[in-house]
CSV table of C-alpha atoms and ligand atoms in Angstrom, one decimal:
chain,number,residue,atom,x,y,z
A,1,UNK,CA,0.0,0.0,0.0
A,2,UNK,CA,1.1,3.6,-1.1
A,3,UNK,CA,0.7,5.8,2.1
A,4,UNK,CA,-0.9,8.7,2.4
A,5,UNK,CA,2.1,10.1,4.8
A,6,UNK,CA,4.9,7.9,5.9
A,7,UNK,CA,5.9,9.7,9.2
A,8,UNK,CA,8.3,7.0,10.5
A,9,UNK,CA,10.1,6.8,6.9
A,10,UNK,CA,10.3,10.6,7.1
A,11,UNK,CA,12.1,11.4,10.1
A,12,UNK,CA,14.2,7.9,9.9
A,13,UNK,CA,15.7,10.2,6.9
A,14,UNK,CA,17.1,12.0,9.5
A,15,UNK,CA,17.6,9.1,12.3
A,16,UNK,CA,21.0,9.8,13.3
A,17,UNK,CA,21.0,13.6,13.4
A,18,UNK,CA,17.8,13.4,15.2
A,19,UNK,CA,19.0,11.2,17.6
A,20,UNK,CA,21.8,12.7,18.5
A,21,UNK,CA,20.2,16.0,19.0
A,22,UNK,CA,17.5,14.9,21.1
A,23,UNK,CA,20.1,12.2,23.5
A,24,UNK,CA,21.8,16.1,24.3
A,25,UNK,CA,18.7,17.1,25.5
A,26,UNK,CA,18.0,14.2,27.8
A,27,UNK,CA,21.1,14.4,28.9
A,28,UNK,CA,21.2,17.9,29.7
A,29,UNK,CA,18.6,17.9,32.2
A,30,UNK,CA,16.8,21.2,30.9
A,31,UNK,CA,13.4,20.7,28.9
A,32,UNK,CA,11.6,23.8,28.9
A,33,UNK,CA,13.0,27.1,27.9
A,34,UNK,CA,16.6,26.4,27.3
A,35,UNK,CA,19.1,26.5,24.6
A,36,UNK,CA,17.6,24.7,22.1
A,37,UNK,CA,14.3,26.6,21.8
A,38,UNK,CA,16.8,30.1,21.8
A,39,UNK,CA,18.3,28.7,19.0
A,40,UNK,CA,15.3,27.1,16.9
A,41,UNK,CA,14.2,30.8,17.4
A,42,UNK,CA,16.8,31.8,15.7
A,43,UNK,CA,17.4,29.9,13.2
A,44,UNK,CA,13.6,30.1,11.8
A,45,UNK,CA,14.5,34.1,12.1
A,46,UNK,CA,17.0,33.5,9.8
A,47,UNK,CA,15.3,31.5,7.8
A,48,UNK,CA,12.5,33.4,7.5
A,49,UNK,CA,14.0,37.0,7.5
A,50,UNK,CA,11.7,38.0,10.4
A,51,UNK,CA,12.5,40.4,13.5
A,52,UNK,CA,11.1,38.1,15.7
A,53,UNK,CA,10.4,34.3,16.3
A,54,UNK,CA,9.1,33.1,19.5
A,55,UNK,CA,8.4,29.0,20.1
A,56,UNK,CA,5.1,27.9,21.2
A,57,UNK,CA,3.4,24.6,21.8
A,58,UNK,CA,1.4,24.3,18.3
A,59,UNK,CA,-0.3,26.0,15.5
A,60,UNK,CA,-3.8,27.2,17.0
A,61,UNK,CA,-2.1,28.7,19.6
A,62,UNK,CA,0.5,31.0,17.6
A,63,UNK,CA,-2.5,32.0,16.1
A,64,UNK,CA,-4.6,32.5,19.4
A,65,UNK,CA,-1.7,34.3,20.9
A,66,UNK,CA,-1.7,37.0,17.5
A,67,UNK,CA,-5.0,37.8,18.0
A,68,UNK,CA,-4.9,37.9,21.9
A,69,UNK,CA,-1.4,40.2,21.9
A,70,UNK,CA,-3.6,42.8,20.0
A,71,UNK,CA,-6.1,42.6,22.4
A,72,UNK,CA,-3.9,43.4,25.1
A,73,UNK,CA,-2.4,46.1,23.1
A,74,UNK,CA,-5.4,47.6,22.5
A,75,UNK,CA,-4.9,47.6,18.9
A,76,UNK,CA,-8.6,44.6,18.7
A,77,UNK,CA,-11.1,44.4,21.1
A,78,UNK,CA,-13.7,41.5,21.5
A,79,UNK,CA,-16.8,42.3,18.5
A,80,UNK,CA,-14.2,43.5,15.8
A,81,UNK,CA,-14.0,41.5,13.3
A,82,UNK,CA,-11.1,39.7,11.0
A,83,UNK,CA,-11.3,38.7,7.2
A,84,UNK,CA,-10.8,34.8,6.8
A,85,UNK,CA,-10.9,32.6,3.6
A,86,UNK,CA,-14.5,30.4,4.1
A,87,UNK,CA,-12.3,27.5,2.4
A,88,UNK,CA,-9.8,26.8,5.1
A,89,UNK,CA,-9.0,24.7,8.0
A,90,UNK,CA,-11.0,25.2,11.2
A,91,UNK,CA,-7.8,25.8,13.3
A,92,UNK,CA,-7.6,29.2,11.4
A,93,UNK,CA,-11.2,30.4,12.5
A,94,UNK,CA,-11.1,28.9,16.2
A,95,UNK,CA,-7.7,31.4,16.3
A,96,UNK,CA,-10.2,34.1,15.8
A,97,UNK,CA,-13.1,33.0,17.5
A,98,UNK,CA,-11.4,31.7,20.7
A,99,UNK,CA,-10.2,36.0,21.3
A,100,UNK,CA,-14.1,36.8,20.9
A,101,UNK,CA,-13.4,38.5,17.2
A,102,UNK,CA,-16.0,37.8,14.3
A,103,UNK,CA,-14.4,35.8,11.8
A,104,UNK,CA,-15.9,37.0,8.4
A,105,UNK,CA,-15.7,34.4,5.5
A,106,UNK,CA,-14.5,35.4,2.3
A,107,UNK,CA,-14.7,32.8,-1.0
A,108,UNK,CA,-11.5,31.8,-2.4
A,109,UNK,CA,-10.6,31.6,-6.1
A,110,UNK,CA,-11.4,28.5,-7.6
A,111,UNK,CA,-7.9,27.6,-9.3
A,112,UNK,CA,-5.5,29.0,-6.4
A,113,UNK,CA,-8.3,27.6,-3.4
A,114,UNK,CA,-7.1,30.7,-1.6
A,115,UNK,CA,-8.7,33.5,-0.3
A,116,UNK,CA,-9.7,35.7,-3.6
A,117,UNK,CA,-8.1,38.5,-3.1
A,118,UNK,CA,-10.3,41.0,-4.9
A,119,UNK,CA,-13.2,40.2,-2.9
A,120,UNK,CA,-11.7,40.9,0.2
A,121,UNK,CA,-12.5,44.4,-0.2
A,122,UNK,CA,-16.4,44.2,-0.3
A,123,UNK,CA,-16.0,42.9,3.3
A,124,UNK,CA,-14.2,45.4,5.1
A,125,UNK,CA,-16.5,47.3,7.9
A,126,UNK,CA,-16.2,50.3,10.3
A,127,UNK,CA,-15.2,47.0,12.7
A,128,UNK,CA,-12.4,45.3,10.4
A,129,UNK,CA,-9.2,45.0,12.3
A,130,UNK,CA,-7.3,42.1,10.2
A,131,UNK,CA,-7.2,39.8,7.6
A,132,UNK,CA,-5.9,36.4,7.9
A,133,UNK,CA,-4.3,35.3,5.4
A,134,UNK,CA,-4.1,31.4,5.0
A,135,UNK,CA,-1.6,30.1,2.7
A,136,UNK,CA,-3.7,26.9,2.3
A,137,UNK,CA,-2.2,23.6,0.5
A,138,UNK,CA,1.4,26.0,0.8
A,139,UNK,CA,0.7,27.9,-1.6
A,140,UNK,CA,1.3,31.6,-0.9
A,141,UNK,CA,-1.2,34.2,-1.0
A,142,UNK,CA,-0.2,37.7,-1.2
A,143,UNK,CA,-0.2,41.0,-3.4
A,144,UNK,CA,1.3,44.0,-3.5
A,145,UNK,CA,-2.6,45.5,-3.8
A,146,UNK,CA,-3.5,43.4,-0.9
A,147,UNK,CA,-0.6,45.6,1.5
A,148,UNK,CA,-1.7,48.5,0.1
A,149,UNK,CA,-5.3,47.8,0.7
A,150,UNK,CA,-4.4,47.3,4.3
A,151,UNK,CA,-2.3,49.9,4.8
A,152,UNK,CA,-5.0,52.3,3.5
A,153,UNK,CA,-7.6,51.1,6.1
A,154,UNK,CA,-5.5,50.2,8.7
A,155,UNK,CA,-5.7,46.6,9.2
A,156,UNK,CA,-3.1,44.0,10.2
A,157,UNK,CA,-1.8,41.3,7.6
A,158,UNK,CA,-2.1,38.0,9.7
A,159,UNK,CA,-0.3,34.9,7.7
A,160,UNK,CA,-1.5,31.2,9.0
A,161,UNK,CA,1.8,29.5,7.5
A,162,UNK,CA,0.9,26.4,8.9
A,163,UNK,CA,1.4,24.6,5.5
A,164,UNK,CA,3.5,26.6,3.7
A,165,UNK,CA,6.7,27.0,5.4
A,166,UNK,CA,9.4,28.1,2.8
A,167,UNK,CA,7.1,29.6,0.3
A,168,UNK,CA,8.5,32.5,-1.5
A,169,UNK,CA,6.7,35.7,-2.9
A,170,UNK,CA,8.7,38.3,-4.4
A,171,UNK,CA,11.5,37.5,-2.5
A,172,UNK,CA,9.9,37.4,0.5
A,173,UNK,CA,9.5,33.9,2.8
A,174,UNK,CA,5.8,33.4,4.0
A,175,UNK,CA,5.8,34.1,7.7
A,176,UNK,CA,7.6,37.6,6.9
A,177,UNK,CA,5.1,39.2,4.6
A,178,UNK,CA,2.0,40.6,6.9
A,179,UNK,CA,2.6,41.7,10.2
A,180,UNK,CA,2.6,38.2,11.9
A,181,UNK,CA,2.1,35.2,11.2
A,182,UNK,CA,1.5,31.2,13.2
A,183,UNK,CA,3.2,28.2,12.4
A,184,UNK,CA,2.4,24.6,12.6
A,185,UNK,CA,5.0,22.0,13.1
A,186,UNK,CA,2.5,19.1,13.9
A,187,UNK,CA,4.5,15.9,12.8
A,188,UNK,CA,2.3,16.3,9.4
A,189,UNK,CA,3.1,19.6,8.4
A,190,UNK,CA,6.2,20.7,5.7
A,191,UNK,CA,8.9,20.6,8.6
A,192,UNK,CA,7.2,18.3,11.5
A,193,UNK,CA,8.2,17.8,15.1
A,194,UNK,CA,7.9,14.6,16.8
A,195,UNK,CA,4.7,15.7,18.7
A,196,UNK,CA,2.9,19.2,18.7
A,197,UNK,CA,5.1,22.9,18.3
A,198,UNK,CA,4.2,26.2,16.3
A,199,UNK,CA,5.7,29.5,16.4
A,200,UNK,CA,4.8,32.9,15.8
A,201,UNK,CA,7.3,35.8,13.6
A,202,UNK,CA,6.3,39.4,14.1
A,203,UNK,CA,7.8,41.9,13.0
A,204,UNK,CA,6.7,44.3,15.7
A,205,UNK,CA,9.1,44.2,19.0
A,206,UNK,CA,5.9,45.3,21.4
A,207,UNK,CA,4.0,42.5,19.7
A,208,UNK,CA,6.6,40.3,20.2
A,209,UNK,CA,7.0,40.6,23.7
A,210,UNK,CA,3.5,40.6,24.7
A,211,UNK,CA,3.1,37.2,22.7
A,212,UNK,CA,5.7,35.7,25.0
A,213,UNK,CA,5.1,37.0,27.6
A,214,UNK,CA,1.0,35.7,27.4
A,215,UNK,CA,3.0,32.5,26.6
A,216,UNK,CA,4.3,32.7,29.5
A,217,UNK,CA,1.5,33.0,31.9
A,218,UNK,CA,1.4,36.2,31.3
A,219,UNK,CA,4.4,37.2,32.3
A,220,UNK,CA,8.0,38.6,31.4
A,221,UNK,CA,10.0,38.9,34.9
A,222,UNK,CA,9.2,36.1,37.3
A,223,UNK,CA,6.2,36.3,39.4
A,224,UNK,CA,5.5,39.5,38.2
A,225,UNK,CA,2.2,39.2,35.8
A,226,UNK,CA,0.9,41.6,33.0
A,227,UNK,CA,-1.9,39.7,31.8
A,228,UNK,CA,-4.2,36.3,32.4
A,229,UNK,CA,-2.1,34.9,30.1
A,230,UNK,CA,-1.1,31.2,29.5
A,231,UNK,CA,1.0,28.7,29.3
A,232,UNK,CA,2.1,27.7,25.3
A,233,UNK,CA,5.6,26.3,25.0
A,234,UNK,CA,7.9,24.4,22.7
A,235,UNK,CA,9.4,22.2,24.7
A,236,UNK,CA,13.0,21.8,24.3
A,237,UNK,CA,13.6,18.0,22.6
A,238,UNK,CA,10.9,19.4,19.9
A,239,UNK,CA,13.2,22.5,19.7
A,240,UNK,CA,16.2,20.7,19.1
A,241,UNK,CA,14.3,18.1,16.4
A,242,UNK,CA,13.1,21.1,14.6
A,243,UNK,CA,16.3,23.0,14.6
A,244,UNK,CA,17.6,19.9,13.2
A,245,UNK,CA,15.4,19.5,10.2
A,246,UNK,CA,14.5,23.2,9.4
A,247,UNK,CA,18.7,22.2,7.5
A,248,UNK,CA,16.6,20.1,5.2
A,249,UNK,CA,13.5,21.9,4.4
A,250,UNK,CA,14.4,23.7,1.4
A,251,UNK,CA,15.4,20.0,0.1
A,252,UNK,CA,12.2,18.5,1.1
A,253,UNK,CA,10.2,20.9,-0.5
A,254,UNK,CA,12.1,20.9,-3.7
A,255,UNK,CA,10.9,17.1,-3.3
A,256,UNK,CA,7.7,18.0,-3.2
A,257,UNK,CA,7.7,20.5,-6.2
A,258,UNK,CA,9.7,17.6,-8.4
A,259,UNK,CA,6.5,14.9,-7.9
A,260,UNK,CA,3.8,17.8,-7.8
A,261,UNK,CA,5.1,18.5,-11.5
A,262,UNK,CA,5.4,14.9,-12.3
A,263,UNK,CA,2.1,14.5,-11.2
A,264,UNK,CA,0.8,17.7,-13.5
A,265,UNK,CA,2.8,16.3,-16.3
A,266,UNK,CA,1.6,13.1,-16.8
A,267,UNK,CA,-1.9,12.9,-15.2
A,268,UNK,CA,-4.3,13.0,-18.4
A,269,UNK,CA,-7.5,11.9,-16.9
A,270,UNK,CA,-9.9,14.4,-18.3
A,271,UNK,CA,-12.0,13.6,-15.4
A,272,UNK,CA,-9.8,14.7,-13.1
A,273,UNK,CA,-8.8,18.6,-12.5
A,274,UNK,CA,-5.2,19.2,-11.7
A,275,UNK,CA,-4.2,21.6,-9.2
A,276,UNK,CA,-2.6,25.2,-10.7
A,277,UNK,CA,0.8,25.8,-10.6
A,278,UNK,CA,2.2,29.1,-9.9
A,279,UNK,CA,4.0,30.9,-12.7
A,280,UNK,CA,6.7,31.4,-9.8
A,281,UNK,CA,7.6,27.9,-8.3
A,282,UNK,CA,8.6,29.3,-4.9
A,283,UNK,CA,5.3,30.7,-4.6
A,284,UNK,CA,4.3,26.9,-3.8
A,285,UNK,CA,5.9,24.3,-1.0
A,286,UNK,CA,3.2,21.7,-1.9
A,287,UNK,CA,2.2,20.4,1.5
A,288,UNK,CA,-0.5,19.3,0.0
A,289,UNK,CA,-1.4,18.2,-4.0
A,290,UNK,CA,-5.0,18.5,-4.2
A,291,UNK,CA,-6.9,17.4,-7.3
A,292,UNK,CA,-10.8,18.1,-7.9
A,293,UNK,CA,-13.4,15.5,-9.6
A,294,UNK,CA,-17.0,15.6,-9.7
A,295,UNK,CA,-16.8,11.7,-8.8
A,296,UNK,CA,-14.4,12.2,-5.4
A,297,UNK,CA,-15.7,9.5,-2.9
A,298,UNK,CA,-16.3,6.9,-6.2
A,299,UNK,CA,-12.4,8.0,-7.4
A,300,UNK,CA,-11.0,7.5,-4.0
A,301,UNK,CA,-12.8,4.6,-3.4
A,302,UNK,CA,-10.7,3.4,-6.1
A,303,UNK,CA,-7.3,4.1,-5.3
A,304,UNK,CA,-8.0,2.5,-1.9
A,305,UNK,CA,-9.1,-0.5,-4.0
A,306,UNK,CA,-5.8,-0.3,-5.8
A,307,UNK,CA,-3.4,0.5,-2.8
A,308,UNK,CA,-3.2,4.3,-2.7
A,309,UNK,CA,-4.2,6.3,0.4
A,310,UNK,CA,-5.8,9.3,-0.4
A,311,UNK,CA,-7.3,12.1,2.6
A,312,UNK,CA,-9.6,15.1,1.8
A,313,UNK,CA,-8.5,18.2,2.8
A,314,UNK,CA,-11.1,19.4,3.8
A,315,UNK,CA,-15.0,17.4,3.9
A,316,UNK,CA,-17.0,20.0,5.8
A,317,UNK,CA,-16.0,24.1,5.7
A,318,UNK,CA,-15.7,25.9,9.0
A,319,UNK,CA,-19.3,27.6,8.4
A,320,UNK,CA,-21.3,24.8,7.9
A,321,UNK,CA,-19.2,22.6,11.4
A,322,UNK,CA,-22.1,22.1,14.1
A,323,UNK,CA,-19.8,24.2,16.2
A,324,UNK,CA,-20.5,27.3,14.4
A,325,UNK,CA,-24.2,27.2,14.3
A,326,UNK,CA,-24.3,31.1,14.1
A,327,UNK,CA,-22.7,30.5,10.6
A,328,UNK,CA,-24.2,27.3,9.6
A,329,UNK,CA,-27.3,29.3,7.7
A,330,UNK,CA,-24.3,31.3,5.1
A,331,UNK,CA,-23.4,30.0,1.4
A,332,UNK,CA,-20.4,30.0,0.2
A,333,UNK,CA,-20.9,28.3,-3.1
A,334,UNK,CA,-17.2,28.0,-4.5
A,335,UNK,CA,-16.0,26.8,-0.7
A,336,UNK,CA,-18.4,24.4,-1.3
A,337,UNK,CA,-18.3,22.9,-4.0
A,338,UNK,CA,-15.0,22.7,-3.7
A,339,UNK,CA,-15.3,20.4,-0.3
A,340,UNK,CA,-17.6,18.3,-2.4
A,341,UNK,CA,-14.7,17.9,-5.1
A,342,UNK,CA,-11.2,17.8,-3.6
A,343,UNK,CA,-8.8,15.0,-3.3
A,344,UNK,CA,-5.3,14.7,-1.7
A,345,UNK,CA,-2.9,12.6,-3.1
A,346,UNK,CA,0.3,11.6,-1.7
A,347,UNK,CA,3.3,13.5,-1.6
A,348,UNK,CA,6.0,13.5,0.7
A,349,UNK,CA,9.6,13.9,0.2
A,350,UNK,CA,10.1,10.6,0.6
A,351,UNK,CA,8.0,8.9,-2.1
A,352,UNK,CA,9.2,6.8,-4.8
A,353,UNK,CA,9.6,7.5,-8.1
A,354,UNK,CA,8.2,4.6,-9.0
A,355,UNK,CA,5.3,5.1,-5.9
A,356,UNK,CA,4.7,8.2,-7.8
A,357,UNK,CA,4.1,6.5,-11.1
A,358,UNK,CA,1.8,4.1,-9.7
A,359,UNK,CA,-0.5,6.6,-8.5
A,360,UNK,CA,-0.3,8.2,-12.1
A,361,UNK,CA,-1.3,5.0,-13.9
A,362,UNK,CA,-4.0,4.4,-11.5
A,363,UNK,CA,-5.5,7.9,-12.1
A,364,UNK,CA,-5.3,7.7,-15.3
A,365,UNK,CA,-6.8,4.2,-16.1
A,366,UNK,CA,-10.4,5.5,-13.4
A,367,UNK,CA,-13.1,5.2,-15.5
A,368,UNK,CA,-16.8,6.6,-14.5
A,369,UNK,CA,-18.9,4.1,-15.8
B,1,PLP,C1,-2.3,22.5,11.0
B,1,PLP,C2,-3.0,23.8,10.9
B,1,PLP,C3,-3.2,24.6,11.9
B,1,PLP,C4,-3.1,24.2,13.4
B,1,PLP,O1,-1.8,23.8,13.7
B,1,PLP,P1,-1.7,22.8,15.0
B,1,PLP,O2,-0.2,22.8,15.3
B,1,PLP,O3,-2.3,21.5,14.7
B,1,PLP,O4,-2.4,23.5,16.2
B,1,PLP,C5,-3.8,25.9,11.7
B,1,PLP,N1,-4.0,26.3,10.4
B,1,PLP,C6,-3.8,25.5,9.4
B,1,PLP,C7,-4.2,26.0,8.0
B,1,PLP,C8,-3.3,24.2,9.5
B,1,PLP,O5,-3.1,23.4,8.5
C-alpha cells in the first residue's frame, strides 16, 4: 500500500542527526525554555527573515496568541471583526473566535483555493481590524494590492503558515510578509516535530514581547504578571528536532515540487482537474497536492481499492461545522463545491519515483462508468 504520509520513513531520513540531537537534550537535564528553543528561534528568524520568532506549543495557539497580543495592546477588542478565507481549515477560525473576534468568510478563487483576493474588499467594515491570510495547500497568497489595501484602512496582515513554510513571494518567505504570522509543526506539516510545536514571527518588537510573555503565563520577569495569560511552550527536545530538520526543508520541499510536477505532467485523466501551478515555483511548498473531480468518494474509493491512500482536505467548511451554528445558515458556493470535489494525493519527500508512477497510472486508467 502507497501511504498517504509515511511519518516513520520521514524522520528515519534524519535518524542519526535526530537522535543525537534529542540524547543532548535528555542528557542535559533542561526541557523547557533552554538553549535549544533560543536557537530554533533563531534559526527560523533566519530562515525566514523576520524580526522576531518566538516557540510555542502548536499552530492554533500562535494564532490564538496573534489575536490575543492585539487585544492586550489595545490595537482589537472583543466584536471586531477579521477577514478569513470560508475555504480553510477550522484551526484558522477557532484562532479568531477563541479572542471573541468575528471571523468573516471570504470565497476563495477556484484555481489558487485561496482567499480571492479581490473580494476581500467588499468585506471590510467600520469594525475590520485584520485579515488572515491562509496560505492553504502551501501555496502563498499575497499582493502588493493586498498591502496596500491594508495599509489604506489600517488593518493587520495576519499569515496562518501552517502549511507553507518556505514559500517564496517576491523574495519574500511566508511568515515575513504581513505583520505576523503562526506556524504549525504538527508531525504532518512541511517541517514536522515529533509531537505538537508552532511558532509565531512578528515583526513588531511590542507585539513580540506581549506574545511571549502571554505564553508565558502572562508574564516577562518572574512572578510579576501583566496579563491572564497562558502557558504555550515548545518544549525543548521538539526544539532541538526542529532546529535539526529546518537544514533540510528547502530539500524537502524541492521534493515535493519535483512529484507535484510529475504529477501535473503526466496525469491526463480528463475527469480529473489538476491543481494550478504558480508561474513562480517558490510561490508553492506543496504540503499538500489537491486534485478536484465531480466523482471524489467513487475515485478515492478506487485508489483504496488499488493501494493508494488518499485524505480530503477538507470534507465539511468551517461555516457549515455544528460548532459554528451562528454560521451554519451562510453559502459560500465556491467553498463548497470545492469540499464536495477535492482529493489529496500523496506526496511526501520521501515517495518513490516509482510510488509516484503508480499513483499516475492508477489515475489515469479510473473510469466513470
Ligand atoms: C495544522 C494547521 C493549523 C493548526 O496547527 P496545530 O499545530 O495542529 O495546532 C492551523 N491552520 C492550518 C491552516 C493548519 O493546516
Amino acid at each position: 500500500m502507497i501511504k498517504f504520509l509515511d511519518l516513520q520513513k520521514i524522520n528515519l531520513t534524519y535518524q542519526d542527526q535526530i537522535e543525537a540531537r534529542m540524547l543532548t537534550v535528555f542528557r542535559r537535564g533542561w526541557y523547557l525554555l533552554g538553549e535549544e528553543v533560543v536557537n530554533f528561534e533563531n534559526s527560523l528568524k533566519s530562515y525566514i527573515q523576520a524580526p522576531h520568532v518566538i516557540g510555542v506549543a502548536n499552530g492554533l495557539d500562535a494564532l490564538r496568541l496573534i489575536f490575543r497580543a492585539y487585544i492586550e495592546m489595545g490595537v482589537m477588542k472583543a466584536g471586531d471583526e477579521v477577514i478569513v478565507p470560508a475555504n480553510t481549515y477550522i484551526a484558522s477560525v477557532l484562532a479568531i473566535s477563541d479572542n471573541d473576534l468575528i471571523p468573516v468568510f471570504c470565497e476563495p478563487n477556484e484555481s489558487t483555493f485561496n482567499i480571492d483576493i479581490n473580494q476581500i474588499e467588499k468585506h471590510i467594515t467600520a469594525r475590520t481590524k485584520a485579515i488572515l491570510l491562509v496560505h492553504l495547500y502551501g501555496r502563498v497568497v499575497f499582493s502588493e494590492g493586498l498591502a496596500q489595501l491594508a495599509a489604506q484602512k489600517g488593518l493587520k496582515i495576519i499569515e496562518d503558515n501552517a502549511q507553507a513554510i518556505g514559500a517564496v513571494w517576491n523574495e519574500i518567505k511566508t511568515g515575513a510578509l504581513g505583520d505576523a504570522a503562526g506556524f504549525s509543526f504538527y508531525p504532518g506539516k512541511n517541517l514536522g516535530a515529533l509531537g505538537d510545536g508552532g511558532a509565531v514571527s512578528c515583526k513588531d518588537e511590542s507585539l513580540a514581547k506581549t506574545i511571549r510573555a502571554i505564553a508565558n503565563y502572562g508574564s516577562n520577569q518572574k512572578y510579576i504578571n501583566m496579563y491572564k495569560g497562558l502557558n504555550s511552550r515548545l518544549d525543548e527536545i521538539q526544539a532541538a528536532v526542529l532546529d535539526e530538520k529546518l537544514k533540510f526543508i528547502d530539500q524537502d520541499n524541492a521534493r515535493r515540487a519535483e512529484i507535484a510536477l510529475y504529477y501535473s505532467a503526466h496525469i491526463t485523466n480528463k475527469q480529473i482537474i489538476l491543481p494550478e501551478h504558480p508561474l513562480q515555483q517558490e510561490e508553492h511548498v506543496w504540503h499538500l497536492y489537491v486534485i478536484r473531480t465531480k466523482s471524489r468518494d467513487r475515485l478515492q474509493q478506487y485508489l483504496t481499492d488499488n493501494g493508494i491512500q488518499t485524505l480530503i482536505h477538507y470534507p465539511i467548511p468551517p461555516h457549515k461545522q455544528a460548532a459554528y451554528k451562528e454560521y451554519n445558515n451562510l453559502t459560500f458556493p465556491i467553498t463548497e463545491q470545492i469540499h464536495e470535489e477535492v482529493l489529496s494525493l500523496p506526496i511526501s519527500p520521501i515517495l518513490l519515483d516509482s510510488e509516484v508512477a503508480t499513483i499516475v497510472d492508477s489515475l489515469n486508467n479510473f473510469r466513470l462508468d
